[in-house]
Coordinates of C-alpha atoms and ligand atoms in Angstrom, one line a residue:
Chain A
M299 CA 0.1 0.0 -0.1
T300 CA 1.3 3.3 -1.0
Q301 CA 1.4 6.1 1.8
D302 CA -1.4 8.0 0.1
K303 CA -3.7 5.0 0.0
L304 CA -2.7 4.0 3.7
I305 CA -3.6 7.7 4.3
Q306 CA -7.0 7.4 2.5
R307 CA -8.3 4.1 3.5
V308 CA -7.0 3.2 6.8
L309 CA -5.7 6.4 8.7
K310 CA -8.3 8.8 7.6
P311 CA -11.4 6.8 8.9
L312 CA -9.6 5.8 12.1
V313 CA -9.0 9.5 12.7
W314 CA -12.9 10.3 11.8
M315 CA -13.9 7.8 14.4
L316 CA -11.4 9.1 16.9
C317 CA -13.4 12.6 16.4
L318 CA -16.5 11.2 16.4
A319 CA -15.6 9.0 19.9
P320 CA -16.5 11.9 22.4
L321 CA -20.5 11.7 21.0
L322 CA -20.3 8.0 21.9
G323 CA -18.8 8.4 24.9
L324 CA -21.6 11.1 26.0
A325 CA -24.2 8.6 25.0
G326 CA -22.7 6.3 27.4
L327 CA -22.4 8.8 30.1
A328 CA -26.2 9.8 29.6
Y329 CA -27.0 5.9 29.3
T330 CA -25.0 5.2 32.9
D331 CA -26.4 8.5 34.9
G332 CA -22.9 9.8 34.3
M333 CA -23.8 13.5 33.5
T334 CA -24.4 14.5 37.3
A335 CA -27.2 16.0 38.4
N336 CA -27.0 19.0 36.2
P337 CA -26.9 17.3 32.7
I338 CA -27.1 20.7 30.8
E339 CA -24.2 22.0 32.9
F340 CA -22.2 18.9 32.4
L341 CA -22.9 18.7 28.6
N342 CA -22.1 22.2 27.9
R343 CA -18.9 22.1 29.4
Y344 CA -18.0 18.8 28.0
L345 CA -18.7 20.1 24.0
G346 CA -16.4 23.0 25.1
E347 CA -13.6 20.9 26.4
W348 CA -13.5 18.9 23.1
A349 CA -13.6 22.0 21.2
L350 CA -10.6 23.0 22.8
K351 CA -9.0 19.6 22.7
F352 CA -9.3 19.5 19.0
L353 CA -8.5 23.0 18.3
L354 CA -5.1 21.9 20.2
S355 CA -4.8 18.8 18.3
A356 CA -5.1 20.9 14.9
L357 CA -2.2 23.0 16.4
M358 CA 0.3 20.1 17.3
I359 CA 0.5 18.8 13.7
T360 CA 3.1 21.0 12.5
P361 CA 5.2 20.3 15.4
L362 CA 4.6 16.9 15.4
K363 CA 5.7 16.9 12.0
I364 CA 9.2 18.3 12.5
V365 CA 10.0 16.4 15.2
T366 CA 9.0 12.9 13.7
G367 CA 9.9 14.2 10.1
W368 CA 6.6 12.4 8.7
A369 CA 5.0 15.2 6.5
G370 CA 1.6 12.7 6.6
F371 CA 0.6 14.7 9.6
T372 CA -0.5 17.4 7.7
R373 CA -3.1 15.4 6.0
F374 CA -5.1 15.6 9.2
R375 CA -5.0 19.2 10.3
R376 CA -8.0 20.6 8.3
L377 CA -9.9 17.6 10.0
L378 CA -8.9 18.3 13.3
G379 CA -9.6 22.1 12.7
L380 CA -13.3 21.5 11.4
F381 CA -13.8 19.0 14.1
A382 CA -12.9 21.6 16.8
F383 CA -15.2 24.0 15.0
F384 CA -18.0 21.1 14.7
Y385 CA -17.7 20.8 18.9
A386 CA -17.4 24.6 19.1
V387 CA -21.0 24.9 17.1
L388 CA -22.5 22.4 19.4
H389 CA -21.3 23.8 22.5
L390 CA -23.0 27.1 21.4
L391 CA -26.0 25.3 20.2
S392 CA -26.2 23.4 23.8
Y393 CA -25.6 27.1 25.5
V394 CA -28.2 28.5 23.3
G395 CA -30.9 26.0 22.9
L396 CA -30.5 24.1 26.8
D397 CA -28.8 26.3 28.9
Q398 CA -30.8 29.6 28.3
F399 CA -33.5 28.1 26.0
F400 CA -33.4 30.8 23.3
N401 CA -33.9 33.3 25.5
W402 CA -32.3 35.9 23.4
K403 CA -32.1 39.0 25.8
D404 CA -30.5 36.9 28.5
I405 CA -27.9 35.6 25.7
W406 CA -27.0 39.0 24.5
T407 CA -26.5 40.3 28.1
D408 CA -24.1 37.3 28.7
L409 CA -22.2 38.1 25.5
I410 CA -21.7 41.6 26.2
K411 CA -21.6 41.4 30.0
R412 CA -19.8 38.4 30.8
T413 CA -16.4 38.6 29.8
Y414 CA -15.6 35.2 29.6
I415 CA -18.5 34.8 27.0
T416 CA -17.3 37.6 25.2
V417 CA -14.0 36.0 24.8
G418 CA -15.6 32.7 23.9
L419 CA -17.6 34.3 21.3
G420 CA -14.3 36.1 19.8
A421 CA -12.7 32.5 19.5
F422 CA -15.9 31.2 18.3
I423 CA -16.2 33.7 15.0
I424 CA -12.6 33.3 14.6
L425 CA -13.3 29.6 14.1
A426 CA -16.0 29.8 12.1
V427 CA -14.1 32.3 9.5
L428 CA -11.3 29.6 9.4
A429 CA -13.5 26.8 9.0
A430 CA -15.4 28.9 6.1
T431 CA -12.2 29.2 4.1
S432 CA -10.9 25.7 4.5
T433 CA -12.2 24.6 1.2
K434 CA -10.1 23.8 -2.0
N435 CA -11.7 26.6 -3.5
T436 CA -11.0 29.4 -1.2
I437 CA -7.5 28.4 -0.8
K438 CA -7.3 29.0 -4.5
K439 CA -9.1 31.9 -4.6
L440 CA -7.1 33.9 -1.5
G441 CA -3.6 32.4 -2.6
G442 CA -1.4 30.2 -0.4
K443 CA 0.2 33.0 0.8
N444 CA -3.1 35.0 2.2
W445 CA -4.8 31.9 3.4
N446 CA -1.9 31.1 5.6
R447 CA -1.6 34.7 7.1
L448 CA -5.5 34.5 7.6
H449 CA -5.1 30.9 9.1
K450 CA -2.2 32.3 11.8
W451 CA -5.5 33.4 13.7
V452 CA -6.0 30.1 14.6
Y453 CA -3.6 30.8 17.4
V454 CA -5.4 33.9 18.7
A455 CA -8.4 31.2 18.8
G456 CA -6.5 28.8 20.8
F457 CA -5.5 31.4 23.1
G458 CA -9.2 32.9 23.5
G459 CA -10.5 29.3 24.1
C460 CA -8.1 29.0 26.7
L461 CA -8.5 32.3 28.3
H462 CA -12.5 31.6 28.1
F463 CA -12.1 28.4 29.9
F464 CA -9.7 29.9 32.7
M465 CA -11.8 33.1 32.9
M466 CA -14.9 30.4 33.4
R467 CA -13.6 28.5 36.3
K468 CA -13.8 29.8 39.7
G469 CA -10.3 30.3 41.8
V470 CA -7.3 29.0 40.3
Q471 CA -8.0 25.6 38.8
A472 CA -5.9 23.1 37.5
E473 CA -7.1 22.1 34.1
P474 CA -7.3 25.5 32.3
L475 CA -3.7 25.8 33.4
F476 CA -3.1 22.5 31.7
Y477 CA -4.5 23.8 29.0
A478 CA -2.7 27.0 28.4
G479 CA 0.6 25.7 29.1
F480 CA 0.1 23.2 26.5
L481 CA -0.8 25.8 24.1
A482 CA 2.1 28.0 25.6
L483 CA 4.8 24.7 25.1
L484 CA 3.4 24.8 21.0
L485 CA 4.1 28.4 20.6
I486 CA 7.5 28.3 22.2
Y487 CA 8.6 25.4 20.1
R488 CA 7.5 27.1 17.1
W489 CA 9.2 30.0 18.1
L490 CA 12.5 28.2 18.8
Y491 CA 12.2 26.4 15.5
Y492 CA 11.4 29.7 13.5
L493 CA 14.8 31.3 15.2
K494 CA 16.7 28.4 14.2
K495 CA 15.5 28.2 10.9
Q496 CA 16.4 32.1 10.5
R497 CA 20.1 31.3 12.0
Q498 CA 20.2 28.4 9.2
R499 CA 19.0 31.0 6.6
A500 CA 21.7 33.7 7.8
G501 CA 24.2 31.4 7.8
K502 CA 24.0 30.5 4.4
T503 CA 23.5 33.7 2.8
A504 CA 26.3 35.6 4.9
P505 CA 29.5 33.5 4.7
A506 CA 31.3 35.7 2.3
A507 CA 30.7 38.3 4.9
L508 CA 32.9 36.6 7.4
Chain B
M214 CA -28.3 12.0 70.5
L215 CA -28.2 8.5 69.1
I216 CA -26.5 7.0 65.8
K217 CA -28.1 3.7 65.1
M218 CA -26.5 1.8 61.9
T219 CA -28.9 0.8 59.1
K220 CA -28.7 -1.3 56.1
A221 CA -28.9 1.0 52.9
S222 CA -32.0 -0.9 52.1
D223 CA -33.9 0.6 55.1
I224 CA -32.7 3.8 53.4
K225 CA -34.3 3.6 50.0
S226 CA -37.6 3.5 51.8
S227 CA -37.1 7.1 53.3
E228 CA -40.7 8.7 53.2
I229 CA -39.2 12.2 52.3
T230 CA -37.4 10.9 49.4
P231 CA -39.4 11.8 46.3
K232 CA -38.4 8.8 44.6
A233 CA -40.9 8.9 41.8
V234 CA -39.1 12.4 40.7
F235 CA -36.0 10.7 40.8
D236 CA -37.0 7.7 38.7
D237 CA -38.6 9.9 36.3
R238 CA -35.4 11.7 35.4
R239 CA -33.3 8.6 35.2
R240 CA -35.9 7.3 32.7
F241 CA -36.0 10.4 30.8
L242 CA -32.3 10.6 30.6
K243 CA -31.5 6.6 29.7
T244 CA -34.7 6.9 27.0
A245 CA -33.0 10.0 25.8
A246 CA -29.9 8.2 25.2
L247 CA -31.3 5.1 24.2
A248 CA -33.4 7.0 21.3
G249 CA -30.8 9.1 20.4
L250 CA -28.0 6.3 19.8
G251 CA -29.7 3.2 19.4
F252 CA -28.0 1.4 22.6
A253 CA -29.6 -2.0 22.8
A254 CA -31.4 -1.8 26.4
G255 CA -28.6 -3.2 28.2
S256 CA -27.9 -4.2 31.9
I257 CA -25.4 -1.5 32.5
A258 CA -25.5 -1.0 36.4
P259 CA -26.5 2.6 37.1
S260 CA -24.4 4.3 40.0
S261 CA -26.9 5.1 42.2
F262 CA -27.2 5.1 46.1
A263 CA -23.6 6.4 46.2
N264 CA -23.2 5.9 50.0
E265 CA -24.8 2.5 50.1
G266 CA -23.6 0.8 53.2
R267 CA -22.3 3.8 55.1
R268 CA -25.0 5.9 55.8
K269 CA -26.1 6.3 59.2
K270 CA -29.7 7.3 60.1
L271 CA -30.0 10.1 62.6
I272 CA -32.4 9.4 65.9
G273 CA -34.6 11.8 67.7
I274 CA -35.0 14.4 65.3
E275 CA -37.7 17.0 65.9
P276 CA -39.7 18.9 63.4
S277 CA -39.2 22.5 63.1
K278 CA -41.4 25.4 61.3
W279 CA -39.2 25.2 58.0
T280 CA -40.8 22.0 56.6
Q281 CA -41.2 21.0 53.1
K282 CA -44.8 22.4 53.2
S283 CA -43.5 25.7 54.3
V284 CA -40.9 25.8 51.4
G285 CA -43.9 24.7 49.5
E286 CA -41.6 22.6 46.6
K287 CA -40.3 19.2 46.2
L288 CA -37.3 18.3 47.8
T289 CA -34.2 17.4 45.7
D290 CA -33.2 13.9 45.5
Y291 CA -31.0 12.5 47.8
E292 CA -28.9 11.2 44.8
S293 CA -28.4 14.9 43.6
V294 CA -27.8 16.2 46.9
T295 CA -25.1 13.6 47.6
S296 CA -23.2 13.7 44.1
Y297 CA -23.2 16.9 42.8
N298 CA -21.1 19.3 45.3
N299 CA -18.8 22.0 44.8
F300 CA -16.2 21.3 47.8
Y301 CA -13.0 22.0 46.3
E302 CA -10.9 20.5 49.4
F303 CA -12.1 17.2 47.3
G304 CA -11.2 18.4 43.8
T305 CA -13.0 21.3 41.6
G306 CA -15.3 19.1 39.4
K307 CA -18.8 18.5 40.7
Q308 CA -18.6 14.7 41.5
D309 CA -15.1 14.9 42.7
P310 CA -16.2 15.2 46.2
L311 CA -18.3 11.9 46.2
T312 CA -15.0 10.2 44.5
Y313 CA -12.6 11.7 46.6
A314 CA -14.2 12.0 50.2
K315 CA -15.1 8.4 50.1
D316 CA -12.6 7.7 52.5
F317 CA -12.3 10.7 54.4
N318 CA -13.2 9.7 57.9
P319 CA -14.4 12.6 59.9
K320 CA -14.6 10.9 63.3
P321 CA -13.1 11.8 65.8
W322 CA -13.6 15.3 65.2
S323 CA -12.9 18.3 67.5
V324 CA -13.7 22.0 67.0
V325 CA -11.8 24.9 68.4
V326 CA -13.9 27.9 70.1
D327 CA -11.8 31.4 70.6
G328 CA -11.4 34.7 70.5
E329 CA -14.1 37.0 71.9
V330 CA -16.0 34.4 74.1
E331 CA -16.8 33.2 77.5
N332 CA -16.2 29.4 77.1
P333 CA -13.5 29.1 74.8
G334 CA -11.6 25.6 74.4
T335 CA -11.7 22.6 72.3
Y336 CA -15.0 20.7 71.9
S337 CA -15.4 17.3 70.7
Y338 CA -18.1 16.7 68.1
E339 CA -20.0 15.1 70.9
D340 CA -19.6 17.9 73.2
L341 CA -20.8 20.2 70.8
V342 CA -23.9 18.2 69.5
N343 CA -24.8 16.2 71.9
P344 CA -26.5 18.6 74.4
H345 CA -28.9 19.6 71.7
T346 CA -32.0 18.4 70.4
L347 CA -31.6 17.7 66.4
E348 CA -34.0 19.5 64.4
D349 CA -35.0 19.1 60.7
R350 CA -34.8 21.7 58.5
V351 CA -35.9 22.2 54.8
Y352 CA -34.2 25.1 53.0
R353 CA -33.5 26.4 49.5
F354 CA -29.7 26.0 48.9
R355 CA -28.9 28.5 45.9
C356 CA -25.4 28.2 44.6
V357 CA -23.7 31.4 43.1
E358 CA -23.2 29.4 40.1
A359 CA -27.2 29.8 39.5
W360 CA -28.0 26.4 40.4
S361 CA -30.0 25.5 43.4
M362 CA -31.6 22.7 45.4
V363 CA -34.2 22.2 48.2
V364 CA -32.3 20.3 51.0
P365 CA -33.7 18.4 54.3
W366 CA -30.8 19.2 56.5
V367 CA -30.5 18.0 60.2
G368 CA -28.9 20.2 63.0
I369 CA -28.7 22.5 65.5
G370 CA -29.7 26.4 65.5
L371 CA -26.6 28.4 65.6
A372 CA -28.1 30.5 68.2
D373 CA -28.4 27.8 70.2
M374 CA -24.9 26.2 70.0
F375 CA -23.6 30.0 70.4
K376 CA -25.2 30.5 73.6
R377 CA -23.4 28.0 75.4
F378 CA -19.8 29.6 74.1
G379 CA -21.3 32.9 75.7
P380 CA -19.7 35.2 72.7
K381 CA -18.7 38.3 74.8
N382 CA -20.0 42.0 73.8
D383 CA -17.3 42.6 71.9
A384 CA -17.7 39.8 69.6
K385 CA -19.2 41.7 66.3
Y386 CA -18.3 38.9 64.0
V387 CA -17.7 35.2 64.0
A388 CA -15.2 33.4 61.7
F389 CA -15.2 29.7 60.8
E390 CA -12.4 27.4 59.2
T391 CA -12.6 24.1 57.3
L392 CA -10.1 21.4 58.2
N393 CA -6.6 21.9 56.5
D394 CA -5.1 18.4 55.9
P395 CA -3.9 17.8 52.5
D396 CA -3.3 14.0 53.4
R397 CA -6.9 13.8 53.9
M398 CA -8.4 16.2 51.6
Y399 CA -6.8 15.6 48.0
G400 CA -8.3 18.7 46.5
Q401 CA -5.8 20.6 48.9
R402 CA -2.8 19.7 47.2
R403 CA -3.5 22.3 45.0
R404 CA -3.6 26.1 46.0
V405 CA -7.1 26.7 44.3
L406 CA -8.0 28.6 47.0
E407 CA -5.6 30.1 50.1
W408 CA -6.1 27.1 52.5
P409 CA -7.8 26.4 54.9
Y410 CA -11.0 27.7 53.8
R411 CA -12.4 30.5 55.9
E412 CA -15.9 32.1 56.0
G413 CA -17.5 34.8 58.3
L414 CA -20.8 36.0 59.2
R415 CA -21.6 39.5 61.3
M416 CA -22.8 38.7 64.7
D417 CA -26.4 39.3 64.0
E418 CA -26.5 37.5 61.0
A419 CA -25.0 34.2 63.0
M420 CA -27.9 34.7 65.9
N421 CA -30.3 35.2 63.0
P422 CA -33.1 32.2 63.6
L423 CA -32.2 30.9 59.8
S424 CA -28.6 30.2 60.7
F425 CA -28.1 26.6 61.0
M426 CA -25.3 23.9 62.2
A427 CA -26.1 21.3 60.2
V428 CA -25.0 17.6 60.7
G429 CA -27.2 15.7 58.6
L430 CA -29.4 15.7 55.8
Y431 CA -32.3 13.3 54.7
G432 CA -32.3 12.1 58.5
E433 CA -28.9 10.7 58.1
E434 CA -25.4 11.7 59.2
L435 CA -23.7 14.1 56.6
P436 CA -22.4 12.3 54.1
N437 CA -18.4 13.4 53.8
Q438 CA -18.9 15.3 50.5
N439 CA -21.7 17.4 51.9
G440 CA -19.1 18.7 54.6
A441 CA -19.1 16.1 57.4
P442 CA -19.2 15.9 60.1
I443 CA -20.5 19.5 61.0
R444 CA -21.2 22.4 58.7
L445 CA -22.9 26.0 58.1
V446 CA -26.4 26.6 56.5
T447 CA -27.2 29.9 55.8
P448 CA -29.9 29.7 53.3
W449 CA -30.5 33.4 52.1
K450 CA -26.8 33.5 51.2
Y451 CA -24.7 32.1 48.2
G452 CA -23.9 28.6 49.2
F453 CA -20.0 29.0 49.4
K454 CA -20.9 30.9 52.6
S455 CA -22.3 27.7 54.2
I456 CA -18.9 26.3 55.3
K457 CA -18.2 22.7 55.1
S458 CA -16.2 20.1 57.9
I459 CA -15.7 23.1 60.4
V460 CA -12.6 22.9 63.0
R461 CA -12.5 26.2 64.0
I462 CA -15.0 28.9 65.3
S463 CA -13.7 32.3 66.5
F464 CA -15.5 35.3 67.7
T465 CA -13.6 38.6 66.5
K466 CA -14.1 42.4 66.9
T467 CA -13.2 42.9 63.3
Q468 CA -14.6 41.5 60.1
P469 CA -12.7 38.5 59.4
P470 CA -10.9 37.2 55.7
T471 CA -13.3 35.1 54.1
S472 CA -11.9 32.5 51.2
W473 CA -13.7 33.6 48.2
N474 CA -13.3 37.1 48.6
M475 CA -9.9 37.1 49.1
S476 CA -9.5 35.1 45.6
G477 CA -12.0 37.5 43.7
P478 CA -13.1 40.5 45.9
R479 CA -14.8 42.0 43.0
E480 CA -17.0 38.8 42.4
Y481 CA -17.6 37.5 45.9
G482 CA -18.3 40.0 48.8
F483 CA -18.1 39.2 52.6
Y484 CA -21.9 39.2 52.6
S485 CA -22.8 37.3 49.6
N486 CA -26.4 37.4 50.1
V487 CA -28.7 36.0 47.1
N488 CA -29.4 38.9 45.2
P489 CA -31.1 38.8 41.4
E490 CA -30.4 42.3 40.9
K491 CA -26.9 42.5 41.7
S492 CA -25.1 40.5 38.6
H493 CA -21.9 39.1 38.9
P494 CA -19.2 39.2 36.4
R495 CA -19.7 35.5 35.6
W496 CA -23.3 34.8 36.0
S497 CA -26.1 36.6 35.7
Q498 CA -27.8 35.9 39.2
A499 CA -31.6 36.7 38.1
K500 CA -32.3 33.4 37.3
E501 CA -31.5 29.8 38.7
R502 CA -31.6 26.3 37.5
R503 CA -33.5 24.0 40.3
I504 CA -31.4 20.8 40.1
G505 CA -33.6 18.7 38.3
E506 CA -35.4 21.1 36.4
F507 CA -34.9 22.0 32.7
L508 CA -36.1 25.6 32.9
K509 CA -34.4 28.1 35.0
R510 CA -36.5 30.1 37.0
P511 CA -36.5 33.6 38.7
S512 CA -34.0 34.0 41.7
L513 CA -35.5 35.4 44.9
M514 CA -34.2 38.3 46.8
Y515 CA -32.3 36.7 49.5
N516 CA -33.2 33.3 48.2
G517 CA -37.0 34.0 49.5
Y518 CA -35.9 34.5 53.1
G519 CA -36.6 38.3 53.3
E520 CA -39.2 38.3 55.9
E521 CA -36.5 36.5 58.4
V522 CA -33.4 38.6 57.3
A523 CA -34.0 41.6 55.4
S524 CA -34.1 43.7 58.4
M525 CA -30.6 43.0 59.1
Y526 CA -29.6 44.8 55.8
V527 CA -31.9 48.1 56.1
G528 CA -30.0 51.4 55.4
M529 CA -27.1 49.4 53.2
D530 CA -26.4 49.5 50.0
L531 CA -26.7 46.4 48.7
N532 CA -24.5 47.3 45.4
K533 CA -21.4 48.0 47.7
F534 CA -22.1 45.8 50.3
Y535 CA -22.6 42.7 48.1
Ligands
HEM745 C1 -20.1 32.4 21.4 C2 -19.2 31.3 21.9 C3 -19.2 30.6 23.0 C4 -20.3 30.9 24.1 C5 -21.6 31.8 24.5 C6 -19.5 29.9 25.2 C7 -20.2 29.7 26.4 C8 -19.5 28.8 27.4 C9 -20.3 28.7 29.0 C10 -21.6 29.5 29.2 C11 -19.6 27.9 29.5 C12 -19.8 27.8 30.7 C13 -20.8 26.6 31.1 C14 -21.0 26.5 32.9 O1 -20.9 27.7 33.5 O2 -20.8 25.6 33.6 C15 -18.6 27.7 28.9 C16 -17.5 26.8 29.3 C17 -16.3 26.4 28.5 N1 -16.3 27.0 27.2 FE1 -17.3 28.0 25.8 N2 -18.7 29.1 24.8 C18 -18.4 29.8 23.3 C19 -17.1 29.1 22.9 C20 -16.3 28.2 23.0 C21 -15.2 28.3 22.1 C22 -14.9 28.7 20.8 C23 -14.4 27.2 23.2 C24 -13.2 26.4 22.6 C25 -12.2 26.5 21.4 C26 -15.1 26.9 24.1 C27 -14.6 26.4 25.1 C28 -15.1 26.3 26.4 C29 -14.5 25.3 27.4 C30 -13.2 24.6 27.4 C31 -15.6 25.5 28.7 C32 -15.0 25.1 30.1 C33 -15.6 23.7 30.2 C34 -15.4 23.2 31.5 O3 -15.5 24.0 32.5 O4 -14.9 22.1 31.8 N3 -16.4 27.8 24.3 N4 -18.7 28.1 27.4

């Protein structure tokens, strides 16, 4: 089997299944009374956490590629990013439809008054724009360079997601810090890699000056 | 006060548990799960009756004027009251206290009473509780996170207990502390808050007839996750004021520091009376979700206890003293 076929026929379906597994897990929890006495809160938080998990997974792709040297990883980036958006949509729907039960007035007040929700909305809008511009067509239309620049916003979304999480929890809780720390590690890694590349480039172009 | 060991099967038939409500909710969730994802009608054992085997019935409880009838609402089922808790000493997840307090053995227990008081000292749990007749009190319980319950507590009027300590005239406030023991309280290994957990009341609040020292719920000893063996209940304030697993009661001249106020002074005031008009940076306090219900309901000023407590705050700017 060629690498392409391996990705298409084996790995892609596998990753799809993994991406849908949280929904199956949810059904299992609902069935076994595992959603606490406040299932609406549980559901909302569960979906929000998975949105963030997928977002950070998508951000892990490039570092993974660099560390392992296997370019095939990039074939999964879009999928993971879109699943992050998918869970963010479910998270938002559970907030609007279950938690607030379509009370638009209260939702509006939340959006403008509760800073953590404003931040969540910001992250959501970014994810929506990135998802909408993820088709082959738009990539072509925008051109690789512009598209890349636009999709750098994914870091802002990641940061927003972590901040939203941190602000939402009372006191100084471990989980949001863990997610934020993970995001920071990914960013630091990228930065160090960028510096290294620059030094290499400088080394290549400037030997005459020495 | 006598403690009688009972089998879990005795308790399931507890007269006050609205078991029908409980079963309804479970059935609803199960049906939803089944319908939605086509699970085979299987035999996965539900994780109900979490305290099976270690529940102890309390004996000699007298009724009080705060009954289910006077509240006029259904009790929150036992399972919810004992499995959905904020008790960060045992972790920050709602079900962490149930999980991580399982092996917390609260007895023997003692409480230090000090400060501006005639009879300071270290009181054993039995010294504290035995001289009193236990009362049943059904109170609404409103968490600052905008969810609420109706809980049948068992315990002692705080004023009755305090009268035995003899607070001096100088005592203007009372401070409470929770046990600080990271070996036994798993959640204290992280500094979510500055441990030990601290709470406080103004003296008139403490002596208000509503203030209650609970040692049980649903006619049984307090489960560990609910603040065993002894906790405060101040039903007109947000839940975090009702400090759990108390080891110290200090009568003070000045307003004592309180944990959530230290952590976020803009969000949590010293008084923290339930106030639907004073919104919170994280949760609008105008509404709340009663555990077991779908739609939110409007929250009541002082959680519906205005008649008993409003007079204590007359003339105070509640936007400032939140
Ligand atoms: C308009 C957009 C959004 C709204 C209105 C929103 C709303 C909420 C609300 C109300 C909660 C708290 C639930 C509670 O109090 O129990 C929450 C928690 C959370 N949200 Fe969002 N959110 C939005 C976007 C996002 C996005 C884009 C992400 C991730 C990338 C996200 C991730 C989370 C996480 C991780 C939590 C905390 C879960 C936990 O505590 O375990 N949210 N969100």
